[in-house]
Short mmCIF file of C-alpha atoms and ligand atoms in Angstrom, two decimals:
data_model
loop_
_atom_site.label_atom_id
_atom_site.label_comp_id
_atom_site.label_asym_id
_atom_site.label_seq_id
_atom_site.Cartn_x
_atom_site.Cartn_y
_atom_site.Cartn_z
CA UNK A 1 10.95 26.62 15.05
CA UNK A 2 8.09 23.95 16.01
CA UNK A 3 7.95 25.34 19.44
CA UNK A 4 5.61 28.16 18.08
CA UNK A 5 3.16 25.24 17.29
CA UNK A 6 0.64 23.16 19.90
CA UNK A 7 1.00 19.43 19.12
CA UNK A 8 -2.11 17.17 20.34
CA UNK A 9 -3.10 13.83 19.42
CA UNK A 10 -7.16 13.42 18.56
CA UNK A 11 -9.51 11.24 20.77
CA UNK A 12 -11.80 9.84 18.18
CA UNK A 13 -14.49 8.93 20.66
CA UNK A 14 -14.42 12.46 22.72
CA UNK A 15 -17.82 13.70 20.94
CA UNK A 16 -17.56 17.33 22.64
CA UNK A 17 -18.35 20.19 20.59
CA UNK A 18 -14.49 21.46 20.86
CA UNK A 19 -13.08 17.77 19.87
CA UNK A 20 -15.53 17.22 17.06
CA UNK A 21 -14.44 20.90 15.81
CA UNK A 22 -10.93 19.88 15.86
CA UNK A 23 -11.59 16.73 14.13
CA UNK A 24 -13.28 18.18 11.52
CA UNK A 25 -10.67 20.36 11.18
CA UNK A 26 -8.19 17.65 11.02
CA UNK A 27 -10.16 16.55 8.10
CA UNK A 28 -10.16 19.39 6.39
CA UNK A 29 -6.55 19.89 6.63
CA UNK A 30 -5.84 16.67 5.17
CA UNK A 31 -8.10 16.93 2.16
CA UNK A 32 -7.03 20.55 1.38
CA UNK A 33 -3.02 18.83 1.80
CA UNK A 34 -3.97 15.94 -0.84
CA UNK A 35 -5.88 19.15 -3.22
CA UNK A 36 -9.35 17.01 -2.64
CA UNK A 37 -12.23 19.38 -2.30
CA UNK A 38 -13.52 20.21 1.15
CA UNK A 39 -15.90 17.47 2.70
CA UNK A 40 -19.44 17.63 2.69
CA UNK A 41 -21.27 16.26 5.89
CA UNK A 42 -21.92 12.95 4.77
CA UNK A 43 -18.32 12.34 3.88
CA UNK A 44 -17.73 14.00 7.18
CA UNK A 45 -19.58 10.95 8.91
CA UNK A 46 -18.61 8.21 6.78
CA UNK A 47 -14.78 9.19 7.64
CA UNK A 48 -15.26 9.60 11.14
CA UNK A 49 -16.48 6.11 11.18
CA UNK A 50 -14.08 4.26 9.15
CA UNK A 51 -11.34 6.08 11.18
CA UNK A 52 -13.02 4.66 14.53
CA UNK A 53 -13.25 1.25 13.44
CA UNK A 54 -9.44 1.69 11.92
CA UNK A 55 -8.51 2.42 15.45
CA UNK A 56 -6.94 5.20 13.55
CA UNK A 57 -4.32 7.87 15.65
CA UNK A 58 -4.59 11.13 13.91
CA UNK A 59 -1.98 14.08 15.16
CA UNK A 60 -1.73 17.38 13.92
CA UNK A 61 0.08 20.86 14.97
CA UNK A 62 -1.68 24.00 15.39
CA UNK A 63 -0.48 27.54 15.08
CA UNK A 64 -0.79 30.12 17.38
CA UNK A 65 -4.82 31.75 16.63
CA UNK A 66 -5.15 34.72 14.54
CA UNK A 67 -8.08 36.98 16.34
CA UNK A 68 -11.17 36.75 14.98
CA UNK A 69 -10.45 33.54 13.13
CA UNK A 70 -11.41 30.04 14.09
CA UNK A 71 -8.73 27.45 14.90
CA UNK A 72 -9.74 24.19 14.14
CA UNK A 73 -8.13 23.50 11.02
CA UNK A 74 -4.22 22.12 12.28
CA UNK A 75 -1.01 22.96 9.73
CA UNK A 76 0.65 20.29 9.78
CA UNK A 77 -1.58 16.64 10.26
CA UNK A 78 -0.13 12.78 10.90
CA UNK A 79 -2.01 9.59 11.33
CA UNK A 80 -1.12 6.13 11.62
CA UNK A 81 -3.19 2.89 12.15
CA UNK A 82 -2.06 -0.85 12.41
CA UNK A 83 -2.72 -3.77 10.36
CA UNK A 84 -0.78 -6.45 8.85
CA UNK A 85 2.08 -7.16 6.49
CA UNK A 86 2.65 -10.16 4.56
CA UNK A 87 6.38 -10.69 5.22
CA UNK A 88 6.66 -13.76 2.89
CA UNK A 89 7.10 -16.03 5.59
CA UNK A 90 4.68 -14.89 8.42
CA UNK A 91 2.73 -11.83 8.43
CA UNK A 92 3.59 -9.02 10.40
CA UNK A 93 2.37 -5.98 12.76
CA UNK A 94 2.52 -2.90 9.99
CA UNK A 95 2.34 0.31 11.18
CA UNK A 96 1.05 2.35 8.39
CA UNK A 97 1.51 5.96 8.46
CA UNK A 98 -0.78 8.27 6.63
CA UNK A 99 -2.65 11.65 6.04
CA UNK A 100 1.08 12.99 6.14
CA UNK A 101 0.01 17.01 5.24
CA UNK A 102 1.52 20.85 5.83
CA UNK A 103 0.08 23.25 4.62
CA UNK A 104 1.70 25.70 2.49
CA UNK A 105 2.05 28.59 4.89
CA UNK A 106 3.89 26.37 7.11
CA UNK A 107 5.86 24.02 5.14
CA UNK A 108 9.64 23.52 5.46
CA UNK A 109 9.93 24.46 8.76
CA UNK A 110 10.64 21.16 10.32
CA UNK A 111 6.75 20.38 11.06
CA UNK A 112 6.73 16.97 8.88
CA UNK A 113 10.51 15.65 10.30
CA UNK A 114 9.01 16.37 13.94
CA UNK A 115 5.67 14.48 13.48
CA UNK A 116 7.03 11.75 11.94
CA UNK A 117 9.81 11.23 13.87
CA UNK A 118 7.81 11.54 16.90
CA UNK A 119 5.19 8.65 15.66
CA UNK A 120 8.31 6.13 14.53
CA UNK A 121 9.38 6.59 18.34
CA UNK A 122 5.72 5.97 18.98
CA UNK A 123 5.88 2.66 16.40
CA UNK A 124 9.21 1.18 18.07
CA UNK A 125 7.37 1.76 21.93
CA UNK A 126 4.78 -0.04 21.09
CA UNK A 127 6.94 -3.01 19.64
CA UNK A 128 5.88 -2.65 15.95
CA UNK A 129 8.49 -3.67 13.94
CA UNK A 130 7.80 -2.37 10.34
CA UNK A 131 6.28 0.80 9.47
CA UNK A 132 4.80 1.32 6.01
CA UNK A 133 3.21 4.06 4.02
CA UNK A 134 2.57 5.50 0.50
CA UNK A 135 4.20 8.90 -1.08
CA UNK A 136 3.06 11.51 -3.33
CA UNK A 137 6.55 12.35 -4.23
CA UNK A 138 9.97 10.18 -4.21
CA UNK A 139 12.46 12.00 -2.24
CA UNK A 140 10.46 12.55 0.79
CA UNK A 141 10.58 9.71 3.00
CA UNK A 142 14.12 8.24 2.42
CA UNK A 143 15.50 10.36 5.09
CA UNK A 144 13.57 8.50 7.69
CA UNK A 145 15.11 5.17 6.98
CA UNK A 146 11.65 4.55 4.22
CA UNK A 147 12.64 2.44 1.36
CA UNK A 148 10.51 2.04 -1.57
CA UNK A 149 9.86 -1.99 -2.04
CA UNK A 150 6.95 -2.89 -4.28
CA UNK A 151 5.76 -1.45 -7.46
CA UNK A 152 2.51 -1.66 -9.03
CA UNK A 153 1.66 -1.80 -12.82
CA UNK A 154 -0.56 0.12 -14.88
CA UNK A 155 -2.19 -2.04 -17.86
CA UNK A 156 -3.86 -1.19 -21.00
CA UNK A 157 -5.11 -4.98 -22.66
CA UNK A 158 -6.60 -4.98 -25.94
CA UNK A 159 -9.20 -7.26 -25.32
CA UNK A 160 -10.52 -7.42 -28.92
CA UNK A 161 -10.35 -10.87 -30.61
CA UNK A 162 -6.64 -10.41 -30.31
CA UNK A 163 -6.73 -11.51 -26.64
CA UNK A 164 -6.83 -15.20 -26.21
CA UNK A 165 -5.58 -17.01 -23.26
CA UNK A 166 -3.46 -20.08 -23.69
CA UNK A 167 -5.32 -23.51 -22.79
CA UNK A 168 -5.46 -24.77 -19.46
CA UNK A 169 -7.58 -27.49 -17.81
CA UNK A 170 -10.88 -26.05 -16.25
CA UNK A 171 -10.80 -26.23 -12.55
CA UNK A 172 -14.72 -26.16 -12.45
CA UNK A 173 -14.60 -22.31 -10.63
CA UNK A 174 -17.30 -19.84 -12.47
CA UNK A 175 -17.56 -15.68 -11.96
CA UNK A 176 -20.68 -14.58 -11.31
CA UNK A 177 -21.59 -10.54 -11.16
CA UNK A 178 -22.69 -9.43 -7.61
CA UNK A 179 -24.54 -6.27 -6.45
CA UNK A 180 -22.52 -3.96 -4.57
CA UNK A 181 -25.40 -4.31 -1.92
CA UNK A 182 -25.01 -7.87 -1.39
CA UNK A 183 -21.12 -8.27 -2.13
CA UNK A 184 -19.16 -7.16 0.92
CA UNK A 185 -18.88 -10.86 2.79
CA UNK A 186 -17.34 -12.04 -0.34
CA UNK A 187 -15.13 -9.11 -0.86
CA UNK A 188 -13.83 -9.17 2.53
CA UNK A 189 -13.22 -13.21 2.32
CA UNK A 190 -11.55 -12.96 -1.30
CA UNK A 191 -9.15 -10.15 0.52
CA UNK A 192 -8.48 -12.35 3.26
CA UNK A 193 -7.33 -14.73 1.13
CA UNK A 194 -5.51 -12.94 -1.06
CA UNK A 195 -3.61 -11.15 2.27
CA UNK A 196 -2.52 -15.17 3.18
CA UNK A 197 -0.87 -16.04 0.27
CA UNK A 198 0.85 -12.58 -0.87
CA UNK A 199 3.73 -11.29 0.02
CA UNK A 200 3.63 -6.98 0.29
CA UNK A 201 0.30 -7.42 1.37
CA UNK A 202 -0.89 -4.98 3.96
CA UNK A 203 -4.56 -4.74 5.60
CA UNK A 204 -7.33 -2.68 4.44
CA UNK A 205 -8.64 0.64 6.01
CA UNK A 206 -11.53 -0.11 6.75
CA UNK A 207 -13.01 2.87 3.68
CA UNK A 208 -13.12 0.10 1.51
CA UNK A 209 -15.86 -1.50 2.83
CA UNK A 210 -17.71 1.81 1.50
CA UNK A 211 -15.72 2.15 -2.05
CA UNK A 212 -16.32 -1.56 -3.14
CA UNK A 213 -20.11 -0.69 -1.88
CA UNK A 214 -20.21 1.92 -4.60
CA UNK A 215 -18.93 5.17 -2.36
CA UNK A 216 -17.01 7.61 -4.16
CA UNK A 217 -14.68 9.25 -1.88
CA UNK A 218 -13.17 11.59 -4.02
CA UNK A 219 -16.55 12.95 -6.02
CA UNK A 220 -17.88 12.30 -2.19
CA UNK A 221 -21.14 10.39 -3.60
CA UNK A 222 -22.57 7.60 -4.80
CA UNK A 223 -20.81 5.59 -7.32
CA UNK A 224 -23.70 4.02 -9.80
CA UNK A 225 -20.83 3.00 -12.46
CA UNK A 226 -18.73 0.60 -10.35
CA UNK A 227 -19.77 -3.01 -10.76
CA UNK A 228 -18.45 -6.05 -8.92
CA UNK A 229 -17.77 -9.63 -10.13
CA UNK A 230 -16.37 -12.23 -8.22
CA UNK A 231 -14.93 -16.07 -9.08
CA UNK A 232 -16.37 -18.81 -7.25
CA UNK A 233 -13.40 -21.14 -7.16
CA UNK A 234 -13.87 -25.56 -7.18
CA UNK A 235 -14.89 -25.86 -4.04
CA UNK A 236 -17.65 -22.82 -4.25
CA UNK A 237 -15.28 -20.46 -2.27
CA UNK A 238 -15.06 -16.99 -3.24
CA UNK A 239 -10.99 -16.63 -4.49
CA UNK A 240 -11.04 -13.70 -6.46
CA UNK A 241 -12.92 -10.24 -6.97
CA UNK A 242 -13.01 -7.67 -9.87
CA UNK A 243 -14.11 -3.87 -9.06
CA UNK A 244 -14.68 -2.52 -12.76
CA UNK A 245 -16.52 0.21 -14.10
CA UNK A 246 -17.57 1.30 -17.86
CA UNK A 247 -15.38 4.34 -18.92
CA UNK A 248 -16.42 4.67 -22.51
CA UNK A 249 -19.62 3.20 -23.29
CA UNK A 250 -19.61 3.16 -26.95
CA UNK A 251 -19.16 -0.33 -28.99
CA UNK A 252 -15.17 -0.09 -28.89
CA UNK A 253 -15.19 0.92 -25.45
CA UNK A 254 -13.07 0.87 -22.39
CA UNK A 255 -13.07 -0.90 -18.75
CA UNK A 256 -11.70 0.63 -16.32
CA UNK A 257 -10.38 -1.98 -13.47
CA UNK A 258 -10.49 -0.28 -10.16
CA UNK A 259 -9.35 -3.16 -7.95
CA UNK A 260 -8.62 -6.66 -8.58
CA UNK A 261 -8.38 -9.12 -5.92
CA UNK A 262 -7.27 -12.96 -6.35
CA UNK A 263 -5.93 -15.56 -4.23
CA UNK A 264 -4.41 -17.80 -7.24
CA UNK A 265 -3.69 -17.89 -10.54
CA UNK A 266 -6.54 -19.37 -11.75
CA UNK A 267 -9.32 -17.06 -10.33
CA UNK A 268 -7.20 -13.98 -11.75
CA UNK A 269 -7.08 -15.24 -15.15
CA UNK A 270 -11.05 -15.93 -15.13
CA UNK A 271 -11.34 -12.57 -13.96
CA UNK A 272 -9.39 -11.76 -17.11
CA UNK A 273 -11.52 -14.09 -19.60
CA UNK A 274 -14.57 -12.45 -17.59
CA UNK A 275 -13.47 -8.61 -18.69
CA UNK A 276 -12.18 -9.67 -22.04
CA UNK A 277 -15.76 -11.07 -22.37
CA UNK A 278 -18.03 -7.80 -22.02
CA UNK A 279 -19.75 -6.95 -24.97
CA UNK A 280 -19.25 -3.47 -26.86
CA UNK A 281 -15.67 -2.98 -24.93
CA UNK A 282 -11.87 -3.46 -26.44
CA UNK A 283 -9.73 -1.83 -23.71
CA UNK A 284 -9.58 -2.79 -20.32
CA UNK A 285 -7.21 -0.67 -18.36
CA UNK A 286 -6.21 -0.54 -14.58
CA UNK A 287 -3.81 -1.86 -12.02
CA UNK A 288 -1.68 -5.30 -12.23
CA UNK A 289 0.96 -6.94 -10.52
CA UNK A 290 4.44 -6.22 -11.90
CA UNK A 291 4.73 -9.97 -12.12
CA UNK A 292 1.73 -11.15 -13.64
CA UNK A 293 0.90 -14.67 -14.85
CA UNK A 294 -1.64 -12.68 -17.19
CA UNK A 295 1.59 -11.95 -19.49
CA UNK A 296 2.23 -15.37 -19.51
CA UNK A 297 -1.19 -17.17 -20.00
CA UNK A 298 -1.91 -14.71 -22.87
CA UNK A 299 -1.57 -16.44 -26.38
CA UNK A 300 0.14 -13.25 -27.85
CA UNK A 301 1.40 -10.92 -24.89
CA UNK A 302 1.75 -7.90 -26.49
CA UNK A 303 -1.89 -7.27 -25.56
CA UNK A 304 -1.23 -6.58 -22.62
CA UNK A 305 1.16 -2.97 -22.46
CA UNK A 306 2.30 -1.71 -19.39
CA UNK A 307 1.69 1.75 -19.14
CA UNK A 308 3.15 3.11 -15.79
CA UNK A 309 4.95 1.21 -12.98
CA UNK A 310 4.98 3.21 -10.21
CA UNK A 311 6.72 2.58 -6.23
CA UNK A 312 3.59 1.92 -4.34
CA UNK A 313 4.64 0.35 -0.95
CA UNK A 314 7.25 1.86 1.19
CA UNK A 315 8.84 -0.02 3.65
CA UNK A 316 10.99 1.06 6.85
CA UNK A 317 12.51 -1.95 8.96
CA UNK A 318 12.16 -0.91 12.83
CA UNK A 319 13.25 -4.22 14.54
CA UNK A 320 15.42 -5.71 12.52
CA UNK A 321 15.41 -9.15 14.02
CA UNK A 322 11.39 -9.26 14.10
CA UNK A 323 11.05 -8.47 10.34
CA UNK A 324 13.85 -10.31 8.96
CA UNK A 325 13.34 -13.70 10.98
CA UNK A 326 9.24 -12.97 8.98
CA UNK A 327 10.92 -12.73 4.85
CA UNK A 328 11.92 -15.90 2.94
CA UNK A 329 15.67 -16.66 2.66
CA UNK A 330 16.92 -18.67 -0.14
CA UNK A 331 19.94 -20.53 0.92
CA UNK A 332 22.03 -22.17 3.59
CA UNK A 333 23.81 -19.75 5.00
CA UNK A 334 25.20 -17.76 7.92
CA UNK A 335 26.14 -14.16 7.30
CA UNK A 336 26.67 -10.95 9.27
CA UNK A 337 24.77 -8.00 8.14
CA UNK A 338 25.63 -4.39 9.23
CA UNK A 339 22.62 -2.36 8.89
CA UNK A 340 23.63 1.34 9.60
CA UNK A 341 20.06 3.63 10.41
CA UNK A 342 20.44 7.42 11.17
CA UNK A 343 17.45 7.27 13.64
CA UNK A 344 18.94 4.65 15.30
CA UNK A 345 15.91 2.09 15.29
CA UNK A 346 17.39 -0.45 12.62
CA UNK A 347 21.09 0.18 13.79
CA UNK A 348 23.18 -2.82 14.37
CA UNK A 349 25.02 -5.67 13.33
CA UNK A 350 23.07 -9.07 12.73
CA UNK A 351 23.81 -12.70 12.11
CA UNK A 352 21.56 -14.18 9.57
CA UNK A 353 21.44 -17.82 10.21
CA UNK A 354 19.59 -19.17 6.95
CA UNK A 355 18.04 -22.77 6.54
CA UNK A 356 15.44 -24.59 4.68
CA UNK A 357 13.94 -21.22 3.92
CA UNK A 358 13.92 -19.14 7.43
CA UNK A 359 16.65 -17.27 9.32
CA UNK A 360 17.18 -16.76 12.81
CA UNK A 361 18.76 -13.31 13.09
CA UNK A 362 20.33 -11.83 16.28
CA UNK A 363 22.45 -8.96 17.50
CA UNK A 364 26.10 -9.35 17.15
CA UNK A 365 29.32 -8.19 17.43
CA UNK A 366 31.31 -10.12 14.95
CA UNK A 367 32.46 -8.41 11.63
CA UNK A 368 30.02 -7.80 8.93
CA UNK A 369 30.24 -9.47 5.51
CA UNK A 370 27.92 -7.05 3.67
CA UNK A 371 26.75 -3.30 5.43
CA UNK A 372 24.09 -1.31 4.04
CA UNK A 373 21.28 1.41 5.29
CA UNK A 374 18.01 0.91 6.69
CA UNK A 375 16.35 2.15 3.81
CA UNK A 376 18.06 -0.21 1.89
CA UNK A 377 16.73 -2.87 3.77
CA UNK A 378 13.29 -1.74 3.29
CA UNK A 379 13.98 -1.93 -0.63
CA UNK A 380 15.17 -5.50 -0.38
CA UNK A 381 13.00 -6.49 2.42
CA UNK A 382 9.69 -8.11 0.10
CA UNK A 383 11.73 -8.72 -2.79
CA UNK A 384 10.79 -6.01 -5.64
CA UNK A 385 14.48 -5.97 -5.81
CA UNK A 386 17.64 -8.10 -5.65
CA UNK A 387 21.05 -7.46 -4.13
CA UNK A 388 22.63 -7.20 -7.14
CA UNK A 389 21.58 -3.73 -8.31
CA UNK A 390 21.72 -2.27 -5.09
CA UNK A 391 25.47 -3.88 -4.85
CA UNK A 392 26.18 -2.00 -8.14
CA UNK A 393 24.51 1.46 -6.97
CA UNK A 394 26.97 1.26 -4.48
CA UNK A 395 24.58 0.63 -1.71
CA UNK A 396 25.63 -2.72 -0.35
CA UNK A 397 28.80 -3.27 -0.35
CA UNK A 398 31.30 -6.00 0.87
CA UNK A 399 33.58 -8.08 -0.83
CA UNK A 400 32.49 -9.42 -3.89
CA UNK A 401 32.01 -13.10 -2.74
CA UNK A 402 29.91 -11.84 0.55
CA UNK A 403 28.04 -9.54 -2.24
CA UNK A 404 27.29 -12.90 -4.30
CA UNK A 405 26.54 -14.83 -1.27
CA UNK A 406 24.18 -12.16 0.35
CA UNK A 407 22.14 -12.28 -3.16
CA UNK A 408 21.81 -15.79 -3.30
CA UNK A 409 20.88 -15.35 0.45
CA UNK A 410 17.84 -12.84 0.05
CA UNK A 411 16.75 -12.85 -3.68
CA UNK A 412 14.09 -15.29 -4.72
CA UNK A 413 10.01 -15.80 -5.54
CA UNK A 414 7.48 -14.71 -5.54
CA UNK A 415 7.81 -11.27 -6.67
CA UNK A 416 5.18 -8.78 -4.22
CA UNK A 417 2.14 -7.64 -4.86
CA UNK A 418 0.42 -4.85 -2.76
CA UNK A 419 -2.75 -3.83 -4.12
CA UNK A 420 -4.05 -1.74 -0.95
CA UNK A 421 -3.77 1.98 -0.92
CA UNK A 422 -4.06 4.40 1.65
C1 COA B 1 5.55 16.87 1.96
C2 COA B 1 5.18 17.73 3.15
C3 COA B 1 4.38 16.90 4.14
C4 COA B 1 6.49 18.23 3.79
O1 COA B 1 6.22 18.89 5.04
P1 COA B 1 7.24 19.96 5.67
O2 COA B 1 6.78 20.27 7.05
O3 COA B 1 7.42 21.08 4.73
O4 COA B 1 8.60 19.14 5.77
P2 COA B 1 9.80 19.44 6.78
O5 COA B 1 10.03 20.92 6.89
O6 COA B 1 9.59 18.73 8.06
O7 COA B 1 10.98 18.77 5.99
C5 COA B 1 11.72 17.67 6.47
C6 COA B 1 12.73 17.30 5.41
O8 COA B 1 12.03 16.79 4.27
C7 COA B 1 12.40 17.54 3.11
N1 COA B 1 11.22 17.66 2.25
C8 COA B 1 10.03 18.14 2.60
N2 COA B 1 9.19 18.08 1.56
C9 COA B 1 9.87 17.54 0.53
C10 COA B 1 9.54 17.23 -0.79
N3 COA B 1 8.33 17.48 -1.29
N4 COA B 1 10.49 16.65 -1.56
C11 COA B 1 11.73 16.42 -1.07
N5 COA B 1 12.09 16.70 0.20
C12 COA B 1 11.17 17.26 0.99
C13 COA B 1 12.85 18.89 3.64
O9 COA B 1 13.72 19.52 2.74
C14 COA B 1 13.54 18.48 4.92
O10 COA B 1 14.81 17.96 4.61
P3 COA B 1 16.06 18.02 5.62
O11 COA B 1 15.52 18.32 6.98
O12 COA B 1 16.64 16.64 5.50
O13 COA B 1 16.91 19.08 5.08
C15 COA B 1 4.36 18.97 2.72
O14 COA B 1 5.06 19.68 1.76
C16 COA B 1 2.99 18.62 2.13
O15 COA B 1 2.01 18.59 2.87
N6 COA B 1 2.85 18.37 0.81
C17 COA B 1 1.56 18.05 0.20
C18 COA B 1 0.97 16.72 0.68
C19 COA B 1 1.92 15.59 0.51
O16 COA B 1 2.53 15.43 -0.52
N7 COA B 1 2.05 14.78 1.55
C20 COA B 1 2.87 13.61 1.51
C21 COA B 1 1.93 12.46 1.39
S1 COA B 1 2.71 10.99 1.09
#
């Protein structure tokens, strides 16, 4: 069915009339795939940009011309770039896979299973051994060995006088309020930072740069609401960022968190006190880690209400070796692992050999203790979930003692947090 179709992969530097058609096209197909309206020239630019800089591989598939119609705009569009994945022990090549779109005259006719199984072939060739992405819907992706593995909260604090944080000893760090204008070089250090010391963190596209400046990319404008604030921890060092803007401005009104940003404890609950401190507001809404100190620094933690909790990262193991010998194991132990991947990539057996905290993992032929799928392993692989309920779901299985053993193996802290989207 695909063979009616011309595949070609965009070359974001070939600035010919007939390229830059095409990859405005491209464009176009992906914002009319995620229902965004169409782009104006200055988003136009600003994409084509961050998409350079992102190193960004963008492939699409386009149908056969109708005459008299252009041609630009593909059916069916794929991109990918490559950044980093905290791992929990080391961080990690990620492939991230993105702009996945077909449009509706064309969908279900294999044009999705052929691009992305094309580009995961593309991933393993060029030795990356995760590949990561985001869904719009939860029963696409499992079929290509994807397994969703973090989660991210949605909070709604009452930060009336009912929020007080528990004391703690003042580690001399202060928050001061930044212009976008000026903020970037802070921004980009907090995320740094953060990306160090948090496992299910993944790199930044490099759009961000433009949204924490106060560029809208869905209303394709200027954003004059968002404001910035950013702790200064001990030592003078930026450690944590807030991107907030005022929702409701009345005097019981609501701010709306947009991105938060910390590299410890500390700077995210001063970021806290900070928002709890504007004037004229009592709600403070936005994103949070599903594990969040916040709910246990607060003097009475039913301010803070989770509202929504949904899978965020996605996770699908392509050398198994590579990305286990990078997660945190949690005791002694040697086991065999049968890790069975329709694709192939993933598929093997694998001895786990566990000690103070890291595993060396290698191809095997011995008999596996515990066997499960590849998207399984992408689940388990940062954490967001233990062996336990998997074992229970039926999706791990082995004997009961290899079941325990494998848990007490690969389930431990910290929980992750991934806080990019793309
Ligand atoms: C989701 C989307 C990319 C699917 O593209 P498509 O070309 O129709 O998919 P394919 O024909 O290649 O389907 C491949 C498999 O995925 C399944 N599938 C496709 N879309 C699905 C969906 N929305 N939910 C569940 N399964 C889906 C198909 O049934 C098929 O299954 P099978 O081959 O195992 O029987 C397309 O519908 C789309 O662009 N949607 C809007 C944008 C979007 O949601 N993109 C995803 C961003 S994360």
């Amino acid at each position: 069915m695909t063979d009616d179709y011309s595949f070609a992969t965009l070359d974001l530097d070939d600035e010919s009339e007939e390229n830059t058609a095409r990859l405005t096209g491209w464009l176009d197909a992906i914002m009319r795939g995620f229902h965004q309206s169409q782009p104006n020239d200055e988003f136009r630019e600003k994409w084509l940009a961050a998409v350079r800089r992102d190193g960004a591989v963008n492939r699409g598939a386009w149908a056969a011309p109708v005459a008299g119609l252009s041609n630009d705009v593909p059916v069916a569009t794929l991109g990918h770039l490559v950044k980093t994945l905290n791992a929990g022990d080391a961080i990690l090549p990620a492939w991230m896979i993105t702009d996945v779109t077909v449009a509706p005259t064309h969908r279900r006719r294999g044009l999705m299973r052929q691009l992305m199984t094309e580009n995961l072939c593309a991933a393993v060739s060029a030795g990356a051994p995760v590949a990561v992405l985001t869904a719009s819907e939860g029963a696409i992706y499992q079929r290509f060995g994807f397994g969703p593995a973090t989660r991210e909260a949605r909070v709604r604090v009452d930060t009336s006088s009912r929020f007080r944080l528990r004391d703690r000893p003042d580690d001399g760090g202060r928050v001061v309020i930044v212009a976008p204008s000026e903020a970037w070089p802070l921004l980009e250090k907090v995320f740094a930072r953060h990306h160090d010391v948090t496992r299910g963190s993944v790199g930044r596209p490099t759009y961000y740069e433009s949204w924490l400046q106060g560029y809208d990319w869905d209303e394709m404008s200027e954003d004059r609401k968002q404001r910035l604030a950013v702790r200064l921890g001990p030592d003078g060092e930026p450690d944590g960022f807030v991107a907030y803007a005022m929702k409701r401005p009345d005097d019981n009104g609501e701010v709306e968190v947009r991105d938060l940003v910390t590299a410890s404890a500390e700077a995210l609950l001063a970021l806290w006190q900070f928002l709890a401190d504007i004037d004229l507001t009592e709600i403070v809404t936005g994103p949070a880690p599903v594990v969040d100190p916040l709910t246990h620094a607060l003097v009475n933690h039913r301010v803070r209400r989770v509202t929504a909790m949904p899978d965020h990262l996605w996770v699908r193991v392509l050398d198994v070796p590579v990305a286990l010998e990078a997660r945190p194991w949690f005791s002694d132990d040697r086991m065999i692992v049968r890790v069975v991947d329709g694709l192939g990539h993933a598929d093997g057996t694998f001895a786990i050999d566990a000690s103070d905290g890291r595993a060396a993992v290698t191809p095997t032929s011995a008999a596996p203790d515990v066997t499960l799928d590849v998207e399984t392993l992408g689940t388990l692989y940062l954490g967001d979930v233990t062996v336990d309920p998997l074992a229970r779901a039926g999706r791990i299985t082995g004997t009961d003692d290899a079941v325990r053993r494998f848990g007490s193996l690969a389930d431990g802290s910290p929980a992750p947090h991934c806080n990019t989207h793309f």
